[in-house]
């Protein structure tokens, strides 16, 4: 099977999984962000597990990487990629770069989310 199809099938499964968990998490009382928190934490755990296997020279077939890492986890969450990349920088002795990645990702992510919300509000007002 081609790498493109593997990424596509993995991506579809990741997106459906994320959507399902998000819907199910809204059935229980509590904070509505718990579904996203669960998704991001489990995605981080899964990617960390797979990255740990790769670091320790555990052979994962290329097709499995396309299906699970690029496809499934790529659509399930991108937070897992961020956390594992930051940890790898810290583990490799690149503390300044790792801390900068964390700070910029979180702070700029918040700023972009704020700007997007503001722009969305303006577009909504403009359209009415």
mmCIF file of C-alpha atoms in Angstrom:
data_model
loop_
_atom_site.group_PDB
_atom_site.id
_atom_site.type_symbol
_atom_site.label_atom_id
_atom_site.label_comp_id
_atom_site.label_asym_id
_atom_site.label_seq_id
_atom_site.Cartn_x
_atom_site.Cartn_y
_atom_site.Cartn_z
ATOM 1 C CA UNK A 1 0.000 0.000 0.000
ATOM 2 C CA UNK A 2 1.353 3.441 -0.856
ATOM 3 C CA UNK A 3 2.525 5.831 1.858
ATOM 4 C CA UNK A 4 -0.134 8.316 0.759
ATOM 5 C CA UNK A 5 -2.942 5.833 1.389
ATOM 6 C CA UNK A 6 -1.458 4.860 4.750
ATOM 7 C CA UNK A 7 -1.311 8.510 5.813
ATOM 8 C CA UNK A 8 -4.865 9.025 4.551
ATOM 9 C CA UNK A 9 -6.292 6.011 6.412
ATOM 10 C CA UNK A 10 -4.354 6.844 9.572
ATOM 11 C CA UNK A 11 -5.458 10.471 9.344
ATOM 12 C CA UNK A 12 -9.081 9.477 8.918
ATOM 13 C CA UNK A 13 -8.889 7.152 11.934
ATOM 14 C CA UNK A 14 -7.197 9.850 14.035
ATOM 15 C CA UNK A 15 -9.765 12.480 13.094
ATOM 16 C CA UNK A 16 -12.696 10.155 13.811
ATOM 17 C CA UNK A 17 -11.102 9.124 17.124
ATOM 18 C CA UNK A 18 -10.612 12.720 18.154
ATOM 19 C CA UNK A 19 -14.178 13.618 17.195
ATOM 20 C CA UNK A 20 -15.595 10.604 19.045
ATOM 21 C CA UNK A 21 -13.658 11.337 22.237
ATOM 22 C CA UNK A 22 -14.686 14.984 22.062
ATOM 23 C CA UNK A 23 -18.373 14.039 21.676
ATOM 24 C CA UNK A 24 -18.262 11.418 24.455
ATOM 25 C CA UNK A 25 -16.464 13.777 26.849
ATOM 26 C CA UNK A 26 -19.343 16.262 26.528
ATOM 27 C CA UNK A 27 -21.817 13.655 27.807
ATOM 28 C CA UNK A 28 -20.367 13.821 31.333
ATOM 29 C CA UNK A 29 -20.585 16.850 33.590
ATOM 30 C CA UNK A 30 -17.416 18.844 34.072
ATOM 31 C CA UNK A 31 -15.120 21.072 32.133
ATOM 32 C CA UNK A 32 -15.672 20.837 28.364
ATOM 33 C CA UNK A 33 -11.909 20.990 27.723
ATOM 34 C CA UNK A 34 -11.340 17.631 29.409
ATOM 35 C CA UNK A 35 -11.828 15.846 26.085
ATOM 36 C CA UNK A 36 -9.127 17.948 24.473
ATOM 37 C CA UNK A 37 -6.872 17.482 27.479
ATOM 38 C CA UNK A 38 -7.393 13.720 27.274
ATOM 39 C CA UNK A 39 -6.674 13.738 23.539
ATOM 40 C CA UNK A 40 -3.505 15.795 23.918
ATOM 41 C CA UNK A 41 -2.209 13.746 26.828
ATOM 42 C CA UNK A 42 -2.919 10.384 25.215
ATOM 43 C CA UNK A 43 -1.477 11.628 21.928
ATOM 44 C CA UNK A 44 1.659 12.702 23.758
ATOM 45 C CA UNK A 45 1.853 9.335 25.469
ATOM 46 C CA UNK A 46 1.434 7.447 22.176
ATOM 47 C CA UNK A 47 3.943 9.548 20.256
ATOM 48 C CA UNK A 48 6.359 9.419 23.176
ATOM 49 C CA UNK A 49 6.018 5.663 23.226
ATOM 50 C CA UNK A 50 6.671 5.412 19.499
ATOM 51 C CA UNK A 51 9.537 7.931 19.640
ATOM 52 C CA UNK A 52 11.020 6.012 22.546
ATOM 53 C CA UNK A 53 10.904 2.859 20.454
ATOM 54 C CA UNK A 54 12.665 4.641 17.601
ATOM 55 C CA UNK A 55 15.303 6.151 19.907
ATOM 56 C CA UNK A 56 16.051 2.753 21.368
ATOM 57 C CA UNK A 57 16.473 1.334 17.870
ATOM 58 C CA UNK A 58 13.252 -0.638 18.089
ATOM 59 C CA UNK A 59 12.523 -1.252 14.440
ATOM 60 C CA UNK A 60 9.186 0.140 13.372
ATOM 61 C CA UNK A 61 8.334 -0.538 9.753
ATOM 62 C CA UNK A 62 8.140 2.570 7.563
ATOM 63 C CA UNK A 63 4.543 1.715 6.699
ATOM 64 C CA UNK A 64 3.643 1.683 10.396
ATOM 65 C CA UNK A 65 5.230 5.127 10.833
ATOM 66 C CA UNK A 66 3.207 6.533 7.933
ATOM 67 C CA UNK A 67 -0.004 5.025 9.268
ATOM 68 C CA UNK A 68 0.388 5.795 12.971
ATOM 69 C CA UNK A 69 2.748 8.753 13.397
ATOM 70 C CA UNK A 70 2.077 10.879 10.340
ATOM 71 C CA UNK A 71 -1.514 9.797 9.728
ATOM 72 C CA UNK A 72 -3.229 8.847 12.981
ATOM 73 C CA UNK A 73 -1.349 11.026 15.457
ATOM 74 C CA UNK A 74 -0.991 13.834 12.941
ATOM 75 C CA UNK A 75 -4.758 14.248 12.816
ATOM 76 C CA UNK A 76 -5.499 13.065 16.350
ATOM 77 C CA UNK A 77 -3.311 15.751 17.885
ATOM 78 C CA UNK A 78 -0.375 17.973 17.105
ATOM 79 C CA UNK A 79 0.260 18.645 20.764
ATOM 80 C CA UNK A 80 1.970 15.285 21.075
ATOM 81 C CA UNK A 81 4.484 16.282 18.442
ATOM 82 C CA UNK A 82 5.181 19.532 20.285
ATOM 83 C CA UNK A 83 5.738 17.858 23.637
ATOM 84 C CA UNK A 84 7.978 15.088 22.338
ATOM 85 C CA UNK A 85 10.027 17.514 20.232
ATOM 86 C CA UNK A 86 10.533 19.745 23.287
ATOM 87 C CA UNK A 87 11.566 16.782 25.428
ATOM 88 C CA UNK A 88 13.993 15.567 22.799
ATOM 89 C CA UNK A 89 15.674 18.983 22.711
ATOM 90 C CA UNK A 90 15.988 18.939 26.495
ATOM 91 C CA UNK A 91 17.318 15.350 26.483
ATOM 92 C CA UNK A 92 19.881 16.278 23.841
ATOM 93 C CA UNK A 93 21.289 19.070 26.034
ATOM 94 C CA UNK A 94 19.646 21.839 24.032
ATOM 95 C CA UNK A 95 17.850 23.275 27.054
ATOM 96 C CA UNK A 96 17.685 26.853 25.764
ATOM 97 C CA UNK A 97 16.190 25.702 22.471
ATOM 98 C CA UNK A 98 13.757 23.351 24.238
ATOM 99 C CA UNK A 99 12.586 26.019 26.678
ATOM 100 C CA UNK A 100 12.279 28.533 23.835
ATOM 101 C CA UNK A 101 10.190 26.022 21.870
ATOM 102 C CA UNK A 102 7.874 25.565 24.841
ATOM 103 C CA UNK A 103 7.578 29.280 25.616
ATOM 104 C CA UNK A 104 7.080 30.378 22.034
ATOM 105 C CA UNK A 105 4.644 27.566 21.211
ATOM 106 C CA UNK A 106 2.460 28.253 24.222
ATOM 107 C CA UNK A 107 2.639 32.041 24.243
ATOM 108 C CA UNK A 108 2.410 32.533 20.490
ATOM 109 C CA UNK A 109 -0.290 29.862 20.328
ATOM 110 C CA UNK A 110 -2.327 31.829 22.865
ATOM 111 C CA UNK A 111 -1.751 35.082 20.989
ATOM 112 C CA UNK A 112 -2.759 33.488 17.682
ATOM 113 C CA UNK A 113 -5.857 31.943 19.284
ATOM 114 C CA UNK A 114 -6.785 35.356 20.691
ATOM 115 C CA UNK A 115 -6.212 37.043 17.320
ATOM 116 C CA UNK A 116 -8.231 34.360 15.554
ATOM 117 C CA UNK A 117 -11.090 34.770 18.028
ATOM 118 C CA UNK A 118 -11.018 38.531 17.543
ATOM 119 C CA UNK A 119 -10.953 38.190 13.757
ATOM 120 C CA UNK A 120 -13.787 35.658 13.895
ATOM 121 C CA UNK A 121 -15.845 38.071 15.999
ATOM 122 C CA UNK A 122 -15.172 40.892 13.540
ATOM 123 C CA UNK A 123 -16.145 38.724 10.561
ATOM 124 C CA UNK A 124 -19.313 37.642 12.362
ATOM 125 C CA UNK A 125 -20.242 41.269 13.077
ATOM 126 C CA UNK A 126 -19.393 42.317 9.526
ATOM 127 C CA UNK A 127 -21.540 39.588 8.038
ATOM 128 C CA UNK A 128 -24.645 40.472 10.089
#
